[in-house]
Amino acid sequence: MTWAPTRPETPPADLEQRPLPRGRPLLQTNLTTASGIGLGVAMIWFSMLVLIPLCAVLITASEGGWGAFWSTVTHPQTFAAIRLTLLSAAAVTLVNVVMGTLIAWVLVRDRFWGKGALEVLIDLPFALPTLVAGLVLLSLYGKDSPVGLELAYTPASVFLAFLFVTLPFVVRMVQPVLEELEVEVEEAAASLGASRATTFRRVILPALVPAITAGAALSFARGVGEYGSLVLLSGNLPYRSEVASVRILGSIENDNLAGAASVAALLLVISLAVIVVLDAMQRRVADRG
Amino acid sequence: MVSRWFLRALVAGYLLMLVAWPVSLVATNAFTNGLDAMVMVFTDPGVVHALQLTVLVAGIAVVINTVFGVAMSMFLVRYEFPGKRLLSALLDLPLAVSPVVVGLALVLVYGGRDGWFGPFLESLGIRVIFSTPGLVMATAFVALPLVIREVVPVLTEIGTDQEQAAKSLGASSAQTFWRITLPAIKWAVIYGVVLSTARSLGEFGAVKVVSGNVLGETRTATLAVEELYLNFDQAGANAIAFGLAMVSVLCIVVVGALRPRHRI
């Protein structure tokens, strides 16, 4: 036999969720030389591609000091753009929490003809190029709208675009959790006299909260950073329909990289906060399974 | 059951107004000018070049992300090392970062004039920003977590029993990976690749920042759509948009049909 059990056994899959017990050495690892080198190469690529560039944004933003950062961010036009972005993203996230959970519910618990088509519709905004998403929305909500809703170039167009591109996040987070949820628990609650509303509020909802929160965090982040779908749809009118990422692009095109970095740093901090929430919630979803 | 029908109607109506109807309008708009107009757009040398560049850039980015994604998933699930949890959280970061911030970040580091590494690379004759490597990096950045997010849950679920059995029978690490692990995670990898491809072909914001649109040389398909639209060539913009939309719809439908219902 060529295989000698000198390597520590790989941990079973369920072990990795738990923190390492105290008292063990800090550098607890079972990497072999070859896998260690592989991980090193992967880390170098990840640093060159993601970590160092994102650090460059934060460092460039801080170079001018707090005063420069603050005056860039509170410049009236920039401030209006940031406010519109955050308010629209928050409103869209709220809609997604309700509609996303409902859609996931219907997809998991209901059976009807054409459900497969609905599944495709959910994934479509994720796969569709964002620029095309803007063009698509323009066809129904632009000039000469067939439904009489001309939202293009208004603040509402920002809300609409965010709603489109963030559609899959809550649905796709909640759906698998709902599939795992056992109907017996609900039946038990009902047999003990709980009304449907009580069963939903006390039994189903608590199980879904981590998944809903994770989906909401992703939708918020996606909304805050959205750019492509707005280019053609919102018209980017200052003080009216201009969002933060458009402001950043404007600064880049004017060769004002420091100003662009200040606004970008603000968005990046929001992204980091979202990642922290996402990590915590995904762990809770995994623990449940 | 009234409430059931109400929910069905609400969900179907919402998806119709938000997704189905607008998407179908783009499809019909693309064909209003007839097939001839469509053929004319797709034989225009500038457009052909943009499509070729898009395919090249997306292809390279997808290959990089697939190799990186599968390897990273193996490290995250099969090994213990310090900082693993932090790394696993950071790998999701590209999902939450604005494409424009991605572009800016790459320009700040690899910009030829005053980036951190840009001038050094330029002295070696390597141009990143305003050139194909920059487009590849921007595309690879935005699609980075997609393969990992598909593969990690499956790797966790299949466990290590079969891999250990293979090893105890004398298989090398490479043999175990190619003959045991990879076949088990095949569908997750394929799904990740398809999602990455759709995302890479359609990336716009990050690519726009790093492309600089140098004389059409760094113009990708989505940039061409924007340019045509802003030049009031709606028919041309619609035709390319329709083409891109078709590719992403096909990606989703094909994979949805191929993938076994039971998710492993």
Coordinates of C-alpha atoms in Angstrom, one line a residue:
Chain A
M1 CA 0.0 0.0 0.0
T2 CA 1.5 3.3 -1.0
W3 CA -0.8 5.4 1.1
A4 CA 0.8 6.1 4.5
P5 CA -1.5 7.7 7.0
T6 CA 1.0 10.3 8.0
R7 CA -1.3 13.2 7.1
P8 CA -3.8 14.2 9.6
E9 CA -7.2 13.1 8.6
T10 CA -9.2 15.7 6.7
P11 CA -11.9 17.0 8.9
P12 CA -15.4 15.7 8.3
A13 CA -17.6 18.3 6.5
D14 CA -19.6 19.2 9.6
L15 CA -16.5 20.0 11.7
E16 CA -15.5 23.0 9.7
Q17 CA -18.5 25.0 10.9
R18 CA -17.2 24.9 14.4
P19 CA -14.4 27.1 15.7
L20 CA -11.2 25.3 16.6
P21 CA -11.1 24.5 20.3
R22 CA -9.0 26.7 22.5
G23 CA -5.6 25.5 23.6
R24 CA -4.6 24.1 20.2
P25 CA -1.8 25.8 18.4
L26 CA -2.8 28.8 16.4
L27 CA -1.4 27.5 13.1
Q28 CA -3.8 24.6 12.9
T29 CA -3.6 23.2 9.4
N30 CA -3.6 20.0 7.4
L31 CA -2.2 21.5 4.2
T32 CA 0.3 19.3 2.5
T33 CA 3.3 21.0 0.7
A34 CA 1.6 20.7 -2.7
S35 CA -1.8 22.0 -1.6
G36 CA 0.0 24.7 0.4
I37 CA 1.7 25.9 -2.8
G38 CA -1.6 25.7 -4.7
L39 CA -3.3 27.8 -2.0
G40 CA -0.4 30.3 -2.1
V41 CA -0.8 30.7 -5.9
A42 CA -4.5 31.2 -5.6
M43 CA -4.1 33.7 -2.8
I44 CA -1.5 35.7 -4.9
W45 CA -4.1 35.9 -7.8
F46 CA -6.9 36.8 -5.4
S47 CA -4.8 39.6 -3.9
M48 CA -3.6 41.0 -7.2
L49 CA -7.2 41.0 -8.6
V50 CA -9.3 41.9 -5.7
L51 CA -7.7 42.7 -2.4
I52 CA -4.9 45.1 -3.5
P53 CA -7.1 47.1 -5.9
L54 CA -9.8 47.5 -3.2
C55 CA -7.2 48.6 -0.7
A56 CA -6.0 51.1 -3.3
V57 CA -9.5 52.6 -3.3
L58 CA -9.5 53.1 0.5
I59 CA -6.0 54.4 0.6
T60 CA -6.5 56.9 -2.2
A61 CA -9.7 58.1 -0.5
S62 CA -7.8 58.7 2.7
E63 CA -4.8 60.4 1.2
G64 CA -6.5 63.8 1.2
G65 CA -7.5 63.4 4.8
W66 CA -10.9 63.5 6.4
G67 CA -11.6 67.0 5.2
A68 CA -11.1 66.2 1.5
F69 CA -13.2 63.1 1.8
W70 CA -16.0 64.9 3.6
S71 CA -16.2 67.8 1.2
T72 CA -16.3 65.4 -1.8
V73 CA -19.1 63.4 -0.3
T74 CA -21.2 66.3 0.9
H75 CA -20.8 68.2 -2.4
P76 CA -24.6 68.9 -3.1
Q77 CA -24.7 67.0 -6.4
T78 CA -22.8 64.0 -5.0
F79 CA -24.9 64.1 -1.8
A80 CA -28.1 64.1 -3.8
A81 CA -26.9 61.1 -5.8
I82 CA -25.8 59.2 -2.7
R83 CA -29.2 59.9 -1.0
L84 CA -31.2 58.8 -4.0
T85 CA -29.1 55.6 -4.3
L86 CA -29.4 54.6 -0.6
L87 CA -33.2 55.4 -0.4
S88 CA -34.0 53.6 -3.6
A89 CA -31.9 50.6 -2.6
A90 CA -33.6 50.5 0.8
A91 CA -37.1 50.7 -0.7
V92 CA -36.3 48.0 -3.2
T93 CA -34.9 45.8 -0.5
L94 CA -38.1 46.1 1.5
V95 CA -40.2 45.2 -1.6
N96 CA -37.9 42.2 -2.3
V97 CA -38.2 40.9 1.3
V98 CA -42.0 40.7 0.9
M99 CA -42.3 39.8 -2.8
G100 CA -39.2 37.6 -2.8
T101 CA -40.5 35.5 0.1
L102 CA -43.9 35.3 -1.5
I103 CA -42.5 34.2 -4.8
A104 CA -40.3 31.6 -3.1
W105 CA -43.4 30.4 -1.2
V106 CA -45.5 30.0 -4.4
L107 CA -42.6 28.3 -6.2
V108 CA -42.0 25.7 -3.4
R109 CA -45.5 25.1 -2.1
D110 CA -47.8 25.5 -5.0
R111 CA -48.1 23.4 -8.2
F112 CA -49.5 24.8 -11.3
W113 CA -49.0 24.8 -15.1
G114 CA -46.2 27.2 -16.2
K115 CA -44.2 27.1 -12.9
G116 CA -41.0 26.2 -14.8
A117 CA -41.4 29.3 -16.9
L118 CA -41.6 31.4 -13.7
E119 CA -38.3 29.8 -12.5
V120 CA -36.6 31.0 -15.7
L121 CA -38.0 34.5 -15.3
I122 CA -36.5 34.7 -11.8
D123 CA -33.0 33.9 -13.1
L124 CA -33.2 36.1 -16.1
P125 CA -32.3 39.4 -14.5
F126 CA -29.2 37.8 -13.1
A127 CA -28.0 36.5 -16.4
L128 CA -29.2 39.4 -18.6
P129 CA -26.4 42.0 -19.2
T130 CA -27.3 45.0 -17.1
L131 CA -27.2 47.4 -20.0
V132 CA -29.7 45.2 -21.8
A133 CA -31.8 45.2 -18.7
G134 CA -32.0 48.9 -19.0
L135 CA -33.0 48.7 -22.6
V136 CA -35.6 46.0 -21.7
L137 CA -37.2 48.2 -19.1
L138 CA -37.1 51.2 -21.5
S139 CA -39.3 49.3 -23.9
L140 CA -42.2 49.0 -21.5
Y141 CA -41.6 52.0 -19.2
G142 CA -39.9 54.5 -21.6
K143 CA -41.3 57.0 -24.1
D144 CA -44.6 56.0 -25.6
S145 CA -45.0 53.3 -23.0
P146 CA -47.6 50.7 -24.0
V147 CA -49.0 50.8 -20.4
G148 CA -48.9 54.5 -20.1
L149 CA -46.2 54.5 -17.4
E150 CA -43.4 56.8 -18.6
L151 CA -40.9 56.3 -15.8
A152 CA -37.7 56.9 -17.9
Y153 CA -35.6 59.9 -16.7
T154 CA -37.5 60.1 -13.4
P155 CA -36.3 59.1 -9.9
A156 CA -38.8 56.2 -10.1
S157 CA -36.7 54.7 -13.0
V158 CA -33.9 54.1 -10.5
F159 CA -36.3 52.2 -8.2
L160 CA -37.6 50.2 -11.2
A161 CA -34.1 49.3 -12.4
F162 CA -33.0 48.2 -8.9
L163 CA -36.2 46.1 -8.6
F164 CA -35.4 44.3 -11.9
V165 CA -31.7 43.5 -11.2
T166 CA -32.2 42.4 -7.6
L167 CA -35.2 40.2 -8.2
P168 CA -33.4 36.8 -7.8
F169 CA -31.5 37.4 -4.5
V170 CA -34.2 36.9 -1.9
V171 CA -36.1 34.3 -3.9
R172 CA -33.0 32.1 -4.5
M173 CA -31.8 32.4 -0.8
V174 CA -35.2 31.5 0.7
Q175 CA -36.2 28.8 -1.8
P176 CA -33.8 26.0 -0.6
V177 CA -34.6 26.7 3.0
L178 CA -38.3 26.5 2.4
E179 CA -37.8 23.2 0.5
E180 CA -36.0 21.7 3.5
L181 CA -38.6 22.9 6.0
E182 CA -40.8 20.0 7.1
V183 CA -44.5 20.3 6.5
E184 CA -45.0 18.1 9.6
V185 CA -43.9 20.9 11.9
E186 CA -46.6 23.2 10.5
E187 CA -49.2 20.5 10.7
A188 CA -48.2 19.9 14.4
A189 CA -48.6 23.6 15.0
A190 CA -52.0 23.6 13.3
S191 CA -53.2 20.5 15.2
L192 CA -52.3 22.3 18.4
G193 CA -54.7 25.0 17.5
A194 CA -52.5 27.6 15.9
S195 CA -54.1 29.7 13.2
R196 CA -52.5 29.9 9.8
A197 CA -51.2 33.3 10.6
T198 CA -49.8 32.2 13.9
T199 CA -48.1 29.2 12.2
F200 CA -46.5 31.4 9.7
R201 CA -45.4 34.0 12.2
R202 CA -44.1 31.6 14.9
V203 CA -43.0 28.5 13.0
I204 CA -42.2 29.3 9.4
L205 CA -40.9 32.9 9.5
P206 CA -38.2 32.3 12.2
A207 CA -36.7 29.6 10.1
L208 CA -36.6 31.8 7.0
V209 CA -35.2 35.0 8.7
P210 CA -31.5 34.2 8.1
A211 CA -32.1 33.4 4.4
I212 CA -34.3 36.5 4.0
T213 CA -31.7 38.7 5.7
A214 CA -28.9 37.3 3.5
G215 CA -31.0 37.9 0.4
A216 CA -31.9 41.4 1.5
A217 CA -28.2 42.2 2.2
L218 CA -27.3 41.1 -1.3
S219 CA -30.1 43.1 -2.9
F220 CA -29.2 46.2 -1.0
A221 CA -25.5 45.9 -2.0
R222 CA -26.4 45.2 -5.6
G223 CA -28.8 48.2 -5.7
V224 CA -26.3 50.6 -4.1
G225 CA -23.6 49.7 -6.7
E226 CA -25.9 49.3 -9.7
Y227 CA -24.7 51.1 -12.9
G228 CA -25.4 49.3 -16.2
S229 CA -29.2 49.2 -16.1
L230 CA -29.4 52.9 -15.4
V231 CA -27.3 54.3 -18.2
L232 CA -30.0 54.3 -20.8
L233 CA -33.0 54.3 -18.4
S234 CA -32.5 57.0 -15.9
G235 CA -30.8 59.6 -18.1
N236 CA -28.5 60.5 -15.2
L237 CA -30.0 63.9 -14.6
P238 CA -28.1 65.7 -11.8
Y239 CA -30.2 66.1 -8.6
R240 CA -33.0 64.1 -10.1
S241 CA -32.1 60.6 -11.4
E242 CA -28.3 60.4 -10.9
V243 CA -26.9 57.7 -8.7
A244 CA -23.7 57.3 -6.8
S245 CA -21.9 55.0 -9.3
V246 CA -22.7 57.4 -12.1
R247 CA -21.1 60.2 -10.1
I248 CA -18.0 58.0 -9.6
L249 CA -17.8 57.4 -13.4
G250 CA -18.2 61.1 -14.0
S251 CA -15.2 61.8 -11.7
I252 CA -13.1 59.1 -13.4
E253 CA -13.9 60.6 -16.9
N254 CA -12.8 64.1 -15.6
D255 CA -9.6 62.5 -14.4
N256 CA -10.5 63.2 -10.8
L257 CA -9.5 59.8 -9.4
A258 CA -9.2 61.1 -5.8
G259 CA -12.8 62.4 -5.9
A260 CA -14.0 59.1 -7.5
A261 CA -12.2 57.1 -4.8
S262 CA -13.9 59.1 -2.0
V263 CA -17.4 58.1 -3.2
A264 CA -16.2 54.6 -4.1
A265 CA -14.8 54.2 -0.6
L266 CA -18.2 55.0 0.9
L267 CA -19.8 52.3 -1.4
L268 CA -17.0 49.9 -0.5
V269 CA -17.7 50.3 3.3
I270 CA -21.4 49.5 2.6
S271 CA -20.2 46.4 0.6
L272 CA -18.0 45.2 3.5
A273 CA -20.9 45.6 6.0
V274 CA -23.1 43.6 3.7
I275 CA -20.5 40.8 3.5
V276 CA -20.3 40.6 7.2
V277 CA -24.1 40.3 7.5
L278 CA -24.1 37.7 4.6
D279 CA -21.3 35.6 6.3
A280 CA -23.2 35.5 9.6
M281 CA -26.5 34.7 8.0
Q282 CA -25.1 32.0 5.7
R283 CA -23.6 30.3 8.7
R284 CA -27.0 30.3 10.4
V285 CA -28.6 28.9 7.3
A286 CA -26.0 26.2 7.1
D287 CA -26.2 25.3 10.8
R288 CA -29.9 24.8 10.5
G289 CA -29.4 22.1 7.8
Chain B
M1 CA -58.8 28.3 -2.0
V2 CA -59.1 32.0 -2.7
S3 CA -55.8 32.9 -1.1
R4 CA -53.9 30.4 -3.2
W5 CA -55.2 31.8 -6.4
F6 CA -54.6 35.3 -5.2
L7 CA -50.9 34.5 -4.5
R8 CA -50.5 32.8 -7.8
A9 CA -52.0 35.8 -9.6
L10 CA -49.9 38.3 -7.6
V11 CA -46.6 36.5 -8.3
A12 CA -47.4 35.9 -12.0
G13 CA -48.5 39.5 -12.5
Y14 CA -45.5 40.9 -10.8
L15 CA -43.1 38.8 -12.9
L16 CA -45.1 39.6 -16.0
M17 CA -44.8 43.3 -15.5
L18 CA -41.2 43.4 -14.3
V19 CA -39.6 40.7 -16.5
A20 CA -41.6 38.8 -19.1
W21 CA -43.4 41.7 -20.9
P22 CA -40.4 44.0 -21.2
V23 CA -38.1 41.2 -22.3
S24 CA -40.5 40.0 -25.0
L25 CA -40.8 43.6 -26.2
V26 CA -37.1 43.8 -26.9
A27 CA -37.4 40.5 -28.8
T28 CA -40.2 41.9 -31.0
N29 CA -38.4 45.3 -31.4
A30 CA -35.3 43.5 -32.7
F31 CA -37.3 42.0 -35.5
T32 CA -39.5 44.9 -36.5
N33 CA -37.0 46.1 -39.1
G34 CA -36.9 42.7 -40.6
L35 CA -34.1 40.1 -40.8
D36 CA -32.1 42.2 -43.3
A37 CA -31.5 45.0 -40.8
M38 CA -30.4 42.3 -38.3
V39 CA -28.0 40.7 -40.8
M40 CA -26.6 44.2 -41.6
V41 CA -25.8 44.9 -38.0
F42 CA -24.1 41.6 -37.4
T43 CA -21.9 41.9 -40.6
D44 CA -20.7 45.4 -39.6
P45 CA -16.9 45.1 -39.1
G46 CA -17.0 47.2 -35.9
V47 CA -19.7 45.1 -34.4
V48 CA -18.0 41.8 -35.5
H49 CA -14.8 43.0 -33.8
A50 CA -16.7 43.9 -30.6
L51 CA -18.4 40.5 -30.5
Q52 CA -15.0 38.7 -31.1
L53 CA -13.4 40.7 -28.3
T54 CA -16.3 39.9 -26.0
V55 CA -16.1 36.2 -26.6
L56 CA -12.3 36.3 -26.2
V57 CA -12.4 38.2 -22.9
A58 CA -15.3 36.2 -21.4
G59 CA -13.6 33.0 -22.5
I60 CA -10.3 33.7 -20.7
A61 CA -12.1 35.1 -17.6
V62 CA -14.3 32.0 -17.4
V63 CA -11.4 29.6 -17.7
I64 CA -9.5 31.5 -15.0
N65 CA -12.5 31.6 -12.7
T66 CA -13.3 28.0 -13.2
V67 CA -9.8 26.8 -12.3
F68 CA -9.5 29.3 -9.4
G69 CA -13.0 28.5 -8.2
V70 CA -12.7 24.7 -8.2
A71 CA -9.2 24.9 -6.5
M72 CA -10.4 27.4 -3.9
S73 CA -13.5 25.4 -3.1
M74 CA -11.3 22.3 -2.5
F75 CA -9.1 24.3 -0.1
L76 CA -12.1 25.8 1.7
V77 CA -13.9 22.5 2.2
R78 CA -11.1 19.9 2.5
Y79 CA -8.4 21.7 4.4
E80 CA -8.0 23.6 7.6
F81 CA -5.8 26.7 7.7
P82 CA -5.7 29.9 9.6
G83 CA -7.8 32.8 8.2
K84 CA -10.1 30.4 6.4
R85 CA -13.3 32.0 7.6
L86 CA -12.1 35.5 6.6
L87 CA -11.0 34.2 3.2
S88 CA -14.4 32.6 2.6
A89 CA -16.2 35.8 3.5
L90 CA -13.8 37.9 1.3
L91 CA -14.4 35.7 -1.7
D92 CA -18.1 36.9 -1.7
L93 CA -16.9 40.5 -1.9
P94 CA -17.2 40.8 -5.7
L95 CA -20.9 40.1 -5.4
A96 CA -21.4 43.2 -3.3
V97 CA -19.0 45.7 -4.9
S98 CA -20.2 48.1 -7.6
P99 CA -18.8 47.4 -11.1
V100 CA -17.7 51.0 -11.3
V101 CA -15.8 50.6 -8.1
V102 CA -14.2 47.5 -9.5
G103 CA -13.1 49.4 -12.6
L104 CA -11.8 52.3 -10.5
A105 CA -9.9 49.9 -8.2
L106 CA -8.1 48.3 -11.1
V107 CA -7.3 51.7 -12.7
L108 CA -5.7 52.9 -9.4
V109 CA -3.4 49.9 -9.2
Y110 CA -2.7 49.0 -12.9
G111 CA -3.2 52.4 -14.6
G112 CA -0.3 53.1 -16.9
R113 CA 0.4 56.7 -15.8
D114 CA 0.1 56.8 -12.1
G115 CA -1.2 53.4 -10.9
W116 CA 0.7 51.5 -8.1
F117 CA 2.1 48.8 -10.5
G118 CA 1.0 50.2 -13.8
P119 CA 4.2 52.2 -14.7
F120 CA 6.4 49.2 -13.8
L121 CA 4.4 46.8 -15.9
E122 CA 4.3 49.3 -18.7
S123 CA 8.2 49.5 -18.6
L124 CA 8.1 45.7 -19.2
G125 CA 5.9 46.3 -22.2
I126 CA 2.7 45.1 -20.5
R127 CA -0.3 47.3 -20.8
V128 CA -3.2 46.4 -18.6
I129 CA -5.7 49.3 -18.4
F130 CA -7.1 50.4 -21.8
S131 CA -6.2 47.0 -23.1
T132 CA -7.3 43.4 -23.2
P133 CA -5.7 42.2 -19.9
G134 CA -7.6 44.9 -18.1
L135 CA -10.9 43.8 -19.7
V136 CA -10.1 40.2 -18.6
M137 CA -9.3 41.3 -15.0
A138 CA -12.5 43.4 -14.7
T139 CA -14.6 40.5 -16.1
A140 CA -12.8 37.9 -13.9
F141 CA -13.4 40.2 -10.8
V142 CA -17.1 40.6 -11.1
A143 CA -17.7 36.9 -11.8
L144 CA -15.2 35.5 -9.3
P145 CA -17.5 34.0 -6.6
L146 CA -20.0 32.3 -9.0
V147 CA -18.2 28.9 -9.4
I148 CA -17.2 28.8 -5.7
R149 CA -20.8 29.4 -4.5
E150 CA -22.0 26.5 -6.6
V151 CA -19.2 24.0 -5.8
V152 CA -18.7 24.6 -2.0
P153 CA -22.1 23.3 -0.9
V154 CA -21.9 20.2 -3.1
L155 CA -18.3 19.4 -2.0
T156 CA -19.4 19.8 1.7
E157 CA -22.4 17.5 1.1
I158 CA -20.6 14.6 -0.6
G159 CA -18.1 14.2 2.2
T160 CA -14.8 12.5 2.0
D161 CA -15.7 8.8 2.2
Q162 CA -15.2 8.0 -1.4
E163 CA -12.0 10.1 -1.6
Q164 CA -10.6 8.2 1.4
A165 CA -11.5 4.9 -0.1
A166 CA -9.7 5.8 -3.3
K167 CA -6.6 6.8 -1.4
S168 CA -6.6 3.7 0.7
L169 CA -6.7 1.7 -2.5
G170 CA -3.5 3.5 -3.6
A171 CA -4.8 6.4 -5.8
S172 CA -2.7 9.5 -5.9
S173 CA -4.1 12.9 -5.0
A174 CA -4.4 13.7 -8.7
Q175 CA -6.1 10.4 -9.6
T176 CA -8.5 10.9 -6.7
F177 CA -9.4 14.4 -7.8
W178 CA -9.9 13.5 -11.5
R179 CA -11.7 10.2 -11.1
I180 CA -13.7 10.7 -7.8
T181 CA -14.1 14.3 -6.7
L182 CA -14.6 16.0 -10.1
P183 CA -17.3 13.6 -11.4
A184 CA -19.2 14.1 -8.1
I185 CA -19.1 17.9 -8.4
K186 CA -19.6 18.0 -12.2
W187 CA -23.0 19.6 -12.2
A188 CA -22.1 22.3 -9.8
V189 CA -19.1 23.2 -11.9
I190 CA -21.1 23.2 -15.1
Y191 CA -23.8 25.4 -13.5
G192 CA -21.1 27.8 -12.1
V193 CA -19.4 28.0 -15.5
V194 CA -22.7 28.8 -17.3
L195 CA -23.6 31.5 -14.7
S196 CA -20.0 32.9 -15.1
T197 CA -20.3 32.9 -18.9
A198 CA -23.6 34.8 -18.8
R199 CA -22.2 37.3 -16.4
S200 CA -18.9 37.7 -18.2
L201 CA -20.5 38.2 -21.7
G202 CA -22.7 40.9 -20.2
E203 CA -20.4 42.9 -18.0
F204 CA -20.6 46.6 -18.6
G205 CA -19.7 49.0 -15.8
A206 CA -16.3 47.6 -14.8
V207 CA -15.4 47.0 -18.5
K208 CA -16.4 50.5 -19.4
V209 CA -14.1 52.1 -16.8
V210 CA -11.0 50.0 -17.8
S211 CA -11.6 50.0 -21.6
G212 CA -11.2 53.7 -22.3
N213 CA -12.9 52.8 -25.6
V214 CA -9.6 53.2 -27.6
L215 CA -10.6 53.7 -31.2
G216 CA -13.0 50.8 -31.0
E217 CA -10.1 48.5 -30.2
T218 CA -11.3 47.8 -26.6
R219 CA -15.0 48.0 -27.4
T220 CA -17.0 45.0 -26.2
A221 CA -20.5 44.0 -27.2
T222 CA -22.2 45.8 -24.4
L223 CA -20.2 49.0 -25.0
A224 CA -21.2 48.7 -28.7
V225 CA -24.9 48.6 -27.6
E226 CA -24.5 51.8 -25.6
E227 CA -22.7 53.6 -28.4
L228 CA -25.2 52.6 -31.0
Y229 CA -28.1 53.6 -28.8
L230 CA -26.5 57.0 -27.9
N231 CA -26.0 57.5 -31.7
F232 CA -29.7 57.0 -32.2
D233 CA -29.2 53.7 -34.0
Q234 CA -32.0 52.0 -32.0
A235 CA -32.4 49.1 -34.4
G236 CA -28.7 48.2 -34.2
A237 CA -28.7 48.5 -30.4
N238 CA -31.8 46.4 -30.2
A239 CA -30.3 43.7 -32.5
I240 CA -27.2 43.2 -30.4
A241 CA -29.1 43.5 -27.2
F242 CA -31.4 40.8 -28.4
G243 CA -28.4 38.6 -29.3
L244 CA -26.9 39.0 -25.9
A245 CA -30.3 38.4 -24.2
M246 CA -30.8 35.2 -26.3
V247 CA -27.4 33.9 -25.1
S248 CA -28.2 34.4 -21.5
V249 CA -31.7 33.0 -21.8
L250 CA -30.3 29.9 -23.6
C251 CA -27.7 29.5 -20.9
I252 CA -30.3 29.4 -18.2
V253 CA -32.8 27.2 -20.0
V254 CA -30.3 24.7 -21.2
V255 CA -28.7 24.3 -17.8
G256 CA -32.1 24.2 -16.1
A257 CA -33.1 21.4 -18.4
L258 CA -29.8 19.4 -18.1
R259 CA -29.4 19.6 -14.4
P260 CA -30.9 16.7 -12.5
R261 CA -33.8 17.7 -10.4
H262 CA -32.2 16.4 -7.3
R263 CA -29.5 19.0 -6.5
I264 CA -26.2 17.4 -6.2

